[in-house]
Amino acid sequence: MELPWGFEFEESVFEGGGQGRKDPSSLPPAYSARRCEPQWFCEETDFEDAAETINVKKFRGDLAYKQQEFKKALCEYSSCHDLLPPSNVAMRRDVEESQARCLAHLGRHKEALEIAQMLRNGATNTDHVTTILGLQLTIYRTMGHTEKTIECLQQLVSLHPFHSGYWKLLAEAYLSLSPFPLPSLASERDLPQRNGSAALLEPLSNGAGFQRCKKHTWREDFSLRLPSETNGSFVSGEESQRAEGCINDLEKLESQHTKKSVTFGTVGQEEVWMYACASFVRARLLLQLLQLHQCSFALENNLKAQQEIEDKVASFGLRRDVLFLVTEVMGEDLTPEKLKEDSQGEVKCIGASALASLMTATTAGFERKWFQKLRGQLCCFDCCT
């Protein structure tokens, strides 16, 4: 029988009904899945199969790492690495990354960074780059190196601009550069109490009060302000003296809390707070988009993260119209087409030069791409207010 599109069946295949079937007794036995008890790999068992031994050692290392027994985990990973054949590149990279993470937690940062550099030199796709940047992020965080942490997060955001977790971590890293807590983050016991002068430290509310002058500037929204006008009347000379005393107390408080650099490169404190706020807002927008497609514990974690961000953003004490402007600018690229393209999660194999550019993006370039328009909009906003 010949079909119209050139397909042709052999009639003999269908002749004889079921006579052509094999005897069931000659078929191989049915597949039976292996059943393992919890933590079966912890037992002292000799395995004849080398691949099984490698897996067991890897599992033991993973369990020890989860239990924060980093020295034990490092030993298991090292034993596993010694048994791995050179041809098994994927697992070798996985085990080497695990070794570096253990070394970082053990305080052996130099060795951890050497392994990270070795993995970086062998990267061939975007998945490798993401893994390496995540590893470097862990190392620098254990070192307490905030600026390097921010650089890693900026590169991760550049690679995955729709990843809410990276934006949230970046915002928290920016905020950690602040020399002391924001006004509304500081507790009453931390603030100096001098003849009611602490009341002058309240952040700018949604109203029109607490401005230094009639013309409002965006820097006042991202910095500690000491108002010269309250309820429409200027402060008296006595109140001004109390305010000066309050500033002195704040300087003492700042010196007690300062453990990190006030500036990040050439960026001032107000700009850092602006970057932190904008990053929090971006993370919240992305979480709100994800919320539409989540349920159960994933939705619960999403809502919890949104509430944490909401509290952080509220602590900046921004005016409502300023916060609306930040939200508008940081969410203007969140179109359905771009989100759909990003959700496909394709691993791209790219050339060495392109990989190098992904991992050497500068802080200035990142901030110019993501925050320059916001700064310009805020400056224009100032001129119109």
mmCIF file of C-alpha atoms in Angstrom:
data_model
loop_
_atom_site.group_PDB
_atom_site.id
_atom_site.type_symbol
_atom_site.label_atom_id
_atom_site.label_comp_id
_atom_site.label_asym_id
_atom_site.label_seq_id
_atom_site.Cartn_x
_atom_site.Cartn_y
_atom_site.Cartn_z
ATOM 1 C CA MET A 1 0.000 0.000 0.000
ATOM 2 C CA GLU A 2 1.401 3.353 -1.016
ATOM 3 C CA LEU A 3 0.440 6.572 0.767
ATOM 4 C CA PRO A 4 0.253 9.968 -0.974
ATOM 5 C CA TRP A 5 3.311 11.548 0.702
ATOM 6 C CA GLY A 6 5.731 8.827 -0.195
ATOM 7 C CA PHE A 7 5.343 6.764 2.977
ATOM 8 C CA GLU A 8 5.142 3.039 2.387
ATOM 9 C CA PHE A 9 4.272 0.191 4.764
ATOM 10 C CA GLU A 10 5.336 -3.399 4.303
ATOM 11 C CA GLU A 11 2.172 -5.510 4.264
ATOM 12 C CA SER A 12 3.971 -8.485 5.784
ATOM 13 C CA VAL A 13 4.364 -6.586 9.038
ATOM 14 C CA PHE A 14 0.613 -6.734 9.602
ATOM 15 C CA GLU A 15 0.038 -10.253 8.372
ATOM 16 C CA GLY A 16 -0.663 -13.065 10.783
ATOM 17 C CA GLY A 17 -2.112 -10.983 13.613
ATOM 18 C CA GLY A 18 -0.223 -11.649 16.829
ATOM 19 C CA GLN A 19 1.729 -14.602 15.514
ATOM 20 C CA GLY A 20 4.844 -12.477 15.092
ATOM 21 C CA ARG A 21 5.026 -11.590 18.782
ATOM 22 C CA LYS A 22 7.818 -13.039 20.882
ATOM 23 C CA ASP A 23 7.258 -15.501 23.658
ATOM 24 C CA PRO A 24 6.847 -13.558 26.978
ATOM 25 C CA SER A 25 9.265 -15.938 28.661
ATOM 26 C CA SER A 26 12.042 -14.760 26.347
ATOM 27 C CA LEU A 27 11.607 -11.084 27.285
ATOM 28 C CA PRO A 28 14.021 -9.492 29.779
ATOM 29 C CA PRO A 29 12.724 -9.113 33.335
ATOM 30 C CA ALA A 30 10.778 -5.970 34.204
ATOM 31 C CA TYR A 31 12.814 -3.007 35.454
ATOM 32 C CA SER A 32 12.853 -2.665 39.211
ATOM 33 C CA ALA A 33 13.900 0.693 40.665
ATOM 34 C CA ARG A 34 16.554 0.688 43.352
ATOM 35 C CA ARG A 35 15.243 1.589 46.781
ATOM 36 C CA CYS A 36 17.655 3.305 49.170
ATOM 37 C CA GLU A 37 17.268 4.150 52.824
ATOM 38 C CA PRO A 38 17.908 7.743 53.955
ATOM 39 C CA GLN A 39 21.643 8.513 54.077
ATOM 40 C CA TRP A 40 22.446 5.058 52.740
ATOM 41 C CA PHE A 41 25.740 6.421 51.441
ATOM 42 C CA CYS A 42 27.026 7.045 54.979
ATOM 43 C CA GLU A 43 27.517 3.334 55.601
ATOM 44 C CA GLU A 44 31.017 1.913 55.254
ATOM 45 C CA THR A 45 30.462 -0.170 52.140
ATOM 46 C CA ASP A 46 32.941 -1.303 49.535
ATOM 47 C CA PHE A 47 31.714 -0.784 46.008
ATOM 48 C CA GLU A 48 33.138 -2.641 43.068
ATOM 49 C CA ASP A 49 31.853 -0.033 40.648
ATOM 50 C CA ALA A 50 34.159 3.014 40.549
ATOM 51 C CA ALA A 51 31.310 5.288 39.474
ATOM 52 C CA GLU A 52 29.316 4.232 42.535
ATOM 53 C CA THR A 53 32.262 5.027 44.818
ATOM 54 C CA ILE A 54 32.585 8.482 43.277
ATOM 55 C CA ASN A 55 28.894 9.211 43.783
ATOM 56 C CA VAL A 56 28.974 8.014 47.383
ATOM 57 C CA LYS A 57 31.885 10.289 48.246
ATOM 58 C CA LYS A 58 30.151 13.205 46.538
ATOM 59 C CA PHE A 59 26.945 12.560 48.497
ATOM 60 C CA ARG A 60 28.874 12.372 51.755
ATOM 61 C CA GLY A 61 30.558 15.666 51.005
ATOM 62 C CA ASP A 62 27.231 17.309 50.196
ATOM 63 C CA LEU A 63 25.706 16.113 53.456
ATOM 64 C CA ALA A 64 28.681 17.315 55.504
ATOM 65 C CA TYR A 65 28.532 20.715 53.771
ATOM 66 C CA LYS A 66 24.832 21.014 54.550
ATOM 67 C CA GLN A 67 25.608 20.246 58.181
ATOM 68 C CA GLN A 68 28.349 22.931 58.053
ATOM 69 C CA GLU A 69 31.082 20.385 58.735
ATOM 70 C CA PHE A 70 33.297 22.027 56.138
ATOM 71 C CA LYS A 71 36.544 20.239 56.995
ATOM 72 C CA LYS A 72 34.892 16.838 56.677
ATOM 73 C CA ALA A 73 33.177 17.905 53.464
ATOM 74 C CA LEU A 74 36.483 19.069 51.982
ATOM 75 C CA CYS A 75 38.053 15.668 52.664
ATOM 76 C CA GLU A 76 35.192 13.844 50.940
ATOM 77 C CA TYR A 77 35.272 16.176 47.946
ATOM 78 C CA SER A 78 39.038 15.793 47.628
ATOM 79 C CA SER A 79 38.763 11.983 47.687
ATOM 80 C CA CYS A 80 36.022 12.162 45.072
ATOM 81 C CA HIS A 81 38.117 14.471 42.885
ATOM 82 C CA ASP A 82 41.089 12.096 42.977
ATOM 83 C CA LEU A 83 38.929 9.276 41.604
ATOM 84 C CA LEU A 84 37.322 11.279 38.806
ATOM 85 C CA PRO A 85 38.614 10.580 35.290
ATOM 86 C CA PRO A 86 39.758 13.610 33.273
ATOM 87 C CA SER A 87 36.991 12.939 30.754
ATOM 88 C CA ASN A 88 34.247 13.652 33.292
ATOM 89 C CA VAL A 89 34.584 17.438 32.952
ATOM 90 C CA ALA A 90 31.147 18.347 34.265
ATOM 91 C CA MET A 91 31.500 16.524 37.576
ATOM 92 C CA ARG A 92 35.090 17.680 38.021
ATOM 93 C CA ARG A 93 33.915 21.302 37.789
ATOM 94 C CA ASP A 94 31.124 20.566 40.252
ATOM 95 C CA VAL A 95 33.477 18.987 42.788
ATOM 96 C CA GLU A 96 36.096 21.728 42.376
ATOM 97 C CA GLU A 97 33.450 24.361 43.041
ATOM 98 C CA SER A 98 32.437 22.457 46.186
ATOM 99 C CA GLN A 99 36.064 22.342 47.329
ATOM 100 C CA ALA A 100 36.381 26.107 46.873
ATOM 101 C CA ARG A 101 33.235 26.754 48.916
ATOM 102 C CA CYS A 102 34.575 24.627 51.753
ATOM 103 C CA LEU A 103 37.928 26.430 51.653
ATOM 104 C CA ALA A 104 36.143 29.789 51.814
ATOM 105 C CA HIS A 105 34.219 28.789 54.916
ATOM 106 C CA LEU A 106 37.424 27.458 56.483
ATOM 107 C CA GLY A 107 39.107 30.835 55.990
ATOM 108 C CA ARG A 108 41.453 29.623 53.256
ATOM 109 C CA HIS A 109 40.366 32.332 50.863
ATOM 110 C CA LYS A 110 43.488 32.418 48.714
ATOM 111 C CA GLU A 111 43.120 28.753 47.772
ATOM 112 C CA ALA A 112 39.409 29.218 47.129
ATOM 113 C CA LEU A 113 40.065 32.154 44.807
ATOM 114 C CA GLU A 114 42.702 30.146 42.925
ATOM 115 C CA ILE A 115 40.168 27.402 42.219
ATOM 116 C CA ALA A 116 37.610 30.018 41.158
ATOM 117 C CA GLN A 117 40.138 31.503 38.726
ATOM 118 C CA MET A 118 40.896 28.053 37.321
ATOM 119 C CA LEU A 119 37.180 27.422 36.748
ATOM 120 C CA ARG A 120 36.867 30.856 35.204
ATOM 121 C CA ASN A 121 39.618 30.092 32.710
ATOM 122 C CA GLY A 122 37.769 26.953 31.636
ATOM 123 C CA ALA A 123 34.317 28.532 31.281
ATOM 124 C CA THR A 124 32.631 27.952 27.914
ATOM 125 C CA ASN A 125 28.999 29.042 28.413
ATOM 126 C CA THR A 126 26.749 31.367 30.407
ATOM 127 C CA ASP A 127 25.889 28.624 32.883
ATOM 128 C CA HIS A 128 29.576 28.332 33.780
ATOM 129 C CA VAL A 129 29.803 32.110 34.225
ATOM 130 C CA THR A 130 26.793 32.152 36.557
ATOM 131 C CA THR A 131 28.291 29.350 38.652
ATOM 132 C CA ILE A 132 31.689 31.040 38.905
ATOM 133 C CA LEU A 133 30.186 34.392 39.883
ATOM 134 C CA GLY A 134 28.084 32.659 42.519
ATOM 135 C CA LEU A 135 31.215 30.991 43.861
ATOM 136 C CA GLN A 136 33.146 34.264 43.951
ATOM 137 C CA LEU A 137 30.183 35.884 45.685
ATOM 138 C CA THR A 138 30.348 33.282 48.443
ATOM 139 C CA ILE A 139 34.104 33.733 48.836
ATOM 140 C CA TYR A 140 33.974 37.534 49.057
ATOM 141 C CA ARG A 141 31.057 37.439 51.485
ATOM 142 C CA THR A 142 32.978 35.138 53.813
ATOM 143 C CA MET A 143 35.899 37.576 53.523
ATOM 144 C CA GLY A 144 33.649 40.516 54.378
ATOM 145 C CA HIS A 145 34.775 42.269 51.184
ATOM 146 C CA THR A 146 31.679 44.379 50.430
ATOM 147 C CA GLU A 147 32.920 46.121 47.300
ATOM 148 C CA LYS A 148 33.935 42.835 45.628
ATOM 149 C CA THR A 149 30.587 41.373 46.694
ATOM 150 C CA ILE A 150 28.807 44.234 44.933
ATOM 151 C CA GLU A 151 30.914 43.735 41.803
ATOM 152 C CA CYS A 152 29.953 40.046 41.641
ATOM 153 C CA LEU A 153 26.265 40.856 42.139
ATOM 154 C CA GLN A 154 26.400 43.525 39.447
ATOM 155 C CA GLN A 155 27.827 40.990 37.006
ATOM 156 C CA LEU A 156 25.151 38.459 37.975
ATOM 157 C CA VAL A 157 22.446 41.070 37.447
ATOM 158 C CA SER A 158 23.945 41.981 34.065
ATOM 159 C CA LEU A 159 23.746 38.309 33.099
ATOM 160 C CA HIS A 160 20.272 37.765 34.630
ATOM 161 C CA PRO A 161 18.500 41.145 34.756
ATOM 162 C CA PHE A 162 15.146 39.549 35.640
ATOM 163 C CA HIS A 163 16.394 37.585 38.660
ATOM 164 C CA SER A 164 14.728 39.088 41.740
ATOM 165 C CA GLY A 165 17.099 37.362 44.178
ATOM 166 C CA TYR A 166 20.208 38.976 42.717
ATOM 167 C CA TRP A 167 18.608 42.427 42.819
ATOM 168 C CA LYS A 168 17.614 41.957 46.454
ATOM 169 C CA LEU A 169 21.117 40.833 47.419
ATOM 170 C CA LEU A 170 22.583 43.788 45.526
ATOM 171 C CA ALA A 171 20.328 46.216 47.378
ATOM 172 C CA GLU A 172 21.349 44.733 50.724
ATOM 173 C CA ALA A 173 25.020 44.944 49.756
ATOM 174 C CA TYR A 174 24.631 48.612 48.803
ATOM 175 C CA LEU A 175 22.883 49.285 52.084
ATOM 176 C CA SER A 176 25.722 47.632 54.013
ATOM 177 C CA LEU A 177 28.021 50.416 52.805
ATOM 178 C CA SER A 178 26.037 52.899 54.890
ATOM 179 C CA PRO A 179 28.177 54.062 57.840
ATOM 180 C CA PHE A 180 25.295 53.849 60.284
ATOM 181 C CA PRO A 181 21.603 52.881 60.179
ATOM 182 C CA LEU A 182 19.135 54.964 58.244
ATOM 183 C CA PRO A 183 17.057 57.332 60.409
ATOM 184 C CA SER A 184 13.988 55.132 60.553
ATOM 185 C CA LEU A 185 16.086 51.969 60.959
ATOM 186 C CA ALA A 186 17.824 53.273 64.068
ATOM 187 C CA SER A 187 16.064 52.367 67.290
ATOM 188 C CA GLU A 188 15.147 54.934 69.910
ATOM 189 C CA ARG A 189 17.847 53.705 72.249
ATOM 190 C CA ASP A 190 20.510 54.252 69.553
ATOM 191 C CA LEU A 191 19.417 57.799 68.779
ATOM 192 C CA PRO A 192 20.767 60.553 71.037
ATOM 193 C CA GLN A 193 18.125 62.170 73.219
ATOM 194 C CA ARG A 194 18.868 65.817 73.836
ATOM 195 C CA ASN A 195 15.982 68.075 74.824
ATOM 196 C CA GLY A 196 13.708 66.487 72.247
ATOM 197 C CA SER A 197 16.175 67.023 69.425
ATOM 198 C CA ALA A 198 15.708 63.434 68.229
ATOM 199 C CA ALA A 199 12.336 64.490 66.881
ATOM 200 C CA LEU A 200 14.181 66.575 64.320
ATOM 201 C CA LEU A 201 15.721 63.431 62.851
ATOM 202 C CA GLU A 202 12.500 62.036 61.426
ATOM 203 C CA PRO A 203 12.790 61.225 57.711
ATOM 204 C CA LEU A 204 10.836 63.139 55.118
ATOM 205 C CA SER A 205 7.206 62.123 55.257
ATOM 206 C CA ASN A 206 4.723 61.965 52.414
ATOM 207 C CA GLY A 207 3.657 65.502 53.239
ATOM 208 C CA ALA A 208 5.249 68.712 52.150
ATOM 209 C CA GLY A 209 6.858 69.575 55.474
ATOM 210 C CA PHE A 210 10.441 69.078 56.720
ATOM 211 C CA GLN A 211 12.166 70.754 53.782
ATOM 212 C CA ARG A 212 15.239 72.910 53.975
ATOM 213 C CA CYS A 213 13.946 75.283 51.359
ATOM 214 C CA LYS A 214 11.013 75.700 49.046
ATOM 215 C CA LYS A 215 12.780 73.836 46.265
ATOM 216 C CA HIS A 216 13.080 70.126 47.074
ATOM 217 C CA THR A 217 16.061 68.128 45.853
ATOM 218 C CA TRP A 218 16.341 64.366 45.429
ATOM 219 C CA ARG A 219 19.457 64.245 47.597
ATOM 220 C CA GLU A 220 17.329 65.309 50.553
ATOM 221 C CA ASP A 221 15.197 62.225 50.040
ATOM 222 C CA PHE A 222 18.259 59.949 50.252
ATOM 223 C CA SER A 223 20.084 61.604 53.129
ATOM 224 C CA LEU A 224 19.654 62.615 56.743
ATOM 225 C CA ARG A 225 17.963 65.985 56.792
ATOM 226 C CA LEU A 226 17.802 68.526 59.593
ATOM 227 C CA PRO A 227 14.767 70.718 58.882
ATOM 228 C CA SER A 228 14.961 74.443 59.273
ATOM 229 C CA GLU A 229 11.219 74.792 59.014
ATOM 230 C CA THR A 230 8.594 73.006 61.100
ATOM 231 C CA ASN A 231 4.832 73.406 60.658
ATOM 232 C CA GLY A 232 5.430 76.478 58.520
ATOM 233 C CA SER A 233 7.586 78.370 61.018
ATOM 234 C CA PHE A 234 11.388 78.629 61.138
ATOM 235 C CA VAL A 235 13.203 77.186 64.125
ATOM 236 C CA SER A 236 14.412 79.549 66.790
ATOM 237 C CA GLY A 237 18.025 80.209 67.718
ATOM 238 C CA GLU A 238 17.724 77.953 70.759
ATOM 239 C CA GLU A 239 16.342 75.121 68.626
ATOM 240 C CA SER A 240 19.173 75.694 66.165
ATOM 241 C CA GLN A 241 21.724 75.260 68.949
ATOM 242 C CA ARG A 242 20.022 72.053 70.003
ATOM 243 C CA ALA A 243 20.159 70.899 66.386
ATOM 244 C CA GLU A 244 23.902 71.565 66.246
ATOM 245 C CA GLY A 245 24.324 69.515 69.389
ATOM 246 C CA CYS A 246 22.311 66.754 67.790
ATOM 247 C CA ILE A 247 24.647 66.757 64.791
ATOM 248 C CA ASN A 248 27.617 66.358 67.114
ATOM 249 C CA ASP A 249 25.893 63.409 68.771
ATOM 250 C CA LEU A 250 25.247 61.877 65.355
ATOM 251 C CA GLU A 251 28.916 62.217 64.451
ATOM 252 C CA LYS A 252 29.802 60.305 67.615
ATOM 253 C CA LEU A 253 27.195 57.676 66.760
ATOM 254 C CA GLU A 254 28.615 57.393 63.241
ATOM 255 C CA SER A 255 32.132 56.815 64.517
ATOM 256 C CA GLN A 256 30.848 53.956 66.682
ATOM 257 C CA HIS A 257 29.093 52.240 63.786
ATOM 258 C CA THR A 258 31.592 52.868 60.995
ATOM 259 C CA LYS A 259 33.252 49.620 59.968
ATOM 260 C CA LYS A 260 33.121 50.007 56.208
ATOM 261 C CA SER A 261 33.983 52.717 53.754
ATOM 262 C CA VAL A 262 31.387 55.450 53.475
ATOM 263 C CA THR A 263 31.798 55.644 49.723
ATOM 264 C CA PHE A 264 31.898 53.025 47.010
ATOM 265 C CA GLY A 265 34.537 54.201 44.572
ATOM 266 C CA THR A 266 33.664 57.795 43.771
ATOM 267 C CA VAL A 267 30.004 57.398 44.710
ATOM 268 C CA GLY A 268 28.760 59.298 47.736
ATOM 269 C CA GLN A 269 26.561 58.054 50.529
ATOM 270 C CA GLU A 270 23.358 59.538 49.093
ATOM 271 C CA GLU A 271 23.975 57.858 45.731
ATOM 272 C CA VAL A 272 24.582 54.509 47.437
ATOM 273 C CA TRP A 273 21.265 54.804 49.260
ATOM 274 C CA MET A 274 19.574 55.704 45.970
ATOM 275 C CA TYR A 275 21.073 52.609 44.321
ATOM 276 C CA ALA A 276 19.928 50.452 47.246
ATOM 277 C CA CYS A 277 16.391 51.794 47.108
ATOM 278 C CA ALA A 278 16.180 51.406 43.323
ATOM 279 C CA SER A 279 17.460 47.822 43.552
ATOM 280 C CA PHE A 280 14.899 46.963 46.231
ATOM 281 C CA VAL A 281 12.139 48.415 44.062
ATOM 282 C CA ARG A 282 13.319 46.414 41.045
ATOM 283 C CA ALA A 283 13.369 43.200 43.103
ATOM 284 C CA ARG A 284 9.846 43.864 44.364
ATOM 285 C CA LEU A 285 8.536 44.418 40.822
ATOM 286 C CA LEU A 286 10.039 41.127 39.663
ATOM 287 C CA LEU A 287 8.582 39.259 42.643
ATOM 288 C CA GLN A 288 5.150 40.707 41.917
ATOM 289 C CA LEU A 289 5.358 39.406 38.346
ATOM 290 C CA LEU A 290 6.404 35.956 39.540
ATOM 291 C CA GLN A 291 3.577 35.925 42.058
ATOM 292 C CA LEU A 292 1.027 35.495 39.250
ATOM 293 C CA HIS A 293 2.450 32.058 38.401
ATOM 294 C CA GLN A 294 3.228 30.705 41.872
ATOM 295 C CA CYS A 295 1.375 28.789 44.538
ATOM 296 C CA SER A 296 1.979 26.864 47.765
ATOM 297 C CA PHE A 297 5.321 27.390 49.514
ATOM 298 C CA ALA A 298 6.811 29.212 46.520
ATOM 299 C CA LEU A 299 4.100 31.864 46.772
ATOM 300 C CA GLU A 300 4.549 32.023 50.538
ATOM 301 C CA ASN A 301 8.283 32.671 50.190
ATOM 302 C CA ASN A 302 7.598 35.250 47.504
ATOM 303 C CA LEU A 303 5.163 37.200 49.689
ATOM 304 C CA LYS A 304 7.566 37.038 52.613
ATOM 305 C CA ALA A 305 10.366 38.485 50.479
ATOM 306 C CA GLN A 306 8.036 41.213 49.214
ATOM 307 C CA GLN A 307 7.175 42.192 52.785
ATOM 308 C CA GLU A 308 10.847 42.361 53.719
ATOM 309 C CA ILE A 309 11.491 44.641 50.750
ATOM 310 C CA GLU A 310 8.446 46.740 51.584
ATOM 311 C CA ASP A 311 9.807 47.345 55.085
ATOM 312 C CA LYS A 312 13.237 48.260 53.704
ATOM 313 C CA VAL A 313 11.817 50.677 51.149
ATOM 314 C CA ALA A 314 9.579 52.281 53.777
ATOM 315 C CA SER A 315 12.649 52.862 55.949
ATOM 316 C CA PHE A 316 13.977 55.336 53.374
ATOM 317 C CA GLY A 317 11.083 57.656 54.142
ATOM 318 C CA LEU A 318 10.696 58.730 50.515
ATOM 319 C CA ARG A 319 7.870 60.912 49.339
ATOM 320 C CA ARG A 320 5.191 59.034 47.470
ATOM 321 C CA ASP A 321 5.798 60.793 44.169
ATOM 322 C CA VAL A 322 9.545 60.126 44.371
ATOM 323 C CA LEU A 323 8.940 56.433 45.080
ATOM 324 C CA PHE A 324 6.514 56.291 42.150
ATOM 325 C CA LEU A 325 9.184 57.751 39.870
ATOM 326 C CA VAL A 326 11.781 55.209 41.041
ATOM 327 C CA THR A 327 9.290 52.374 40.432
ATOM 328 C CA GLU A 328 8.464 53.651 36.956
ATOM 329 C CA VAL A 329 12.092 53.953 35.857
ATOM 330 C CA MET A 330 13.245 50.614 37.305
ATOM 331 C CA GLY A 331 10.333 48.729 35.733
ATOM 332 C CA GLU A 332 10.191 50.233 32.269
ATOM 333 C CA ASP A 333 11.894 47.220 30.625
ATOM 334 C CA LEU A 334 9.618 44.630 32.239
ATOM 335 C CA THR A 335 7.690 43.760 29.089
ATOM 336 C CA PRO A 336 6.027 40.352 28.528
ATOM 337 C CA GLU A 337 8.286 39.665 25.538
ATOM 338 C CA LYS A 338 11.508 40.124 27.488
ATOM 339 C CA LEU A 339 10.228 38.139 30.442
ATOM 340 C CA LYS A 340 9.201 35.274 28.177
ATOM 341 C CA GLU A 341 12.613 35.254 26.528
ATOM 342 C CA ASP A 342 14.374 35.227 29.901
ATOM 343 C CA SER A 343 12.144 32.461 31.312
ATOM 344 C CA GLN A 344 13.343 30.028 28.647
ATOM 345 C CA GLY A 345 16.635 29.798 30.506
ATOM 346 C CA GLU A 346 18.734 28.910 27.498
ATOM 347 C CA VAL A 347 22.397 28.159 28.171
ATOM 348 C CA LYS A 348 24.397 30.033 25.567
ATOM 349 C CA CYS A 349 27.811 28.897 24.381
ATOM 350 C CA ILE A 350 29.743 32.023 23.517
ATOM 351 C CA GLY A 351 33.291 32.924 22.653
ATOM 352 C CA ALA A 352 36.118 33.588 25.065
ATOM 353 C CA SER A 353 36.093 37.348 24.455
ATOM 354 C CA ALA A 354 32.352 37.577 25.137
ATOM 355 C CA LEU A 355 32.718 35.523 28.307
ATOM 356 C CA ALA A 356 35.533 37.777 29.468
ATOM 357 C CA SER A 357 33.399 40.867 28.909
ATOM 358 C CA LEU A 358 30.593 39.357 30.972
ATOM 359 C CA MET A 359 32.928 38.787 33.911
ATOM 360 C CA THR A 360 34.805 42.060 33.743
ATOM 361 C CA ALA A 361 31.904 44.505 33.617
ATOM 362 C CA THR A 362 32.839 47.642 35.537
ATOM 363 C CA THR A 363 30.895 49.141 38.392
ATOM 364 C CA ALA A 364 30.763 52.492 36.589
ATOM 365 C CA GLY A 365 29.308 50.846 33.493
ATOM 366 C CA PHE A 366 26.680 48.989 35.485
ATOM 367 C CA GLU A 367 25.561 52.055 37.410
ATOM 368 C CA ARG A 368 25.500 54.097 34.223
ATOM 369 C CA LYS A 369 23.222 51.533 32.574
ATOM 370 C CA TRP A 370 20.795 51.041 35.443
ATOM 371 C CA PHE A 371 20.853 54.236 37.487
ATOM 372 C CA GLN A 372 21.929 57.112 35.235
ATOM 373 C CA LYS A 373 18.429 57.578 33.821
ATOM 374 C CA LEU A 374 16.972 57.507 37.321
ATOM 375 C CA ARG A 375 19.377 60.212 38.446
ATOM 376 C CA GLY A 376 18.501 62.308 35.414
ATOM 377 C CA GLN A 377 14.784 61.874 36.013
ATOM 378 C CA LEU A 378 15.182 62.837 39.650
ATOM 379 C CA CYS A 379 17.159 65.930 38.689
ATOM 380 C CA CYS A 380 14.431 66.929 36.201
ATOM 381 C CA PHE A 381 11.892 66.160 38.886
ATOM 382 C CA ASP A 382 13.703 68.600 41.192
ATOM 383 C CA CYS A 383 13.511 71.362 38.600
ATOM 384 C CA CYS A 384 9.767 70.945 38.311
ATOM 385 C CA THR A 385 9.057 71.008 42.055
#
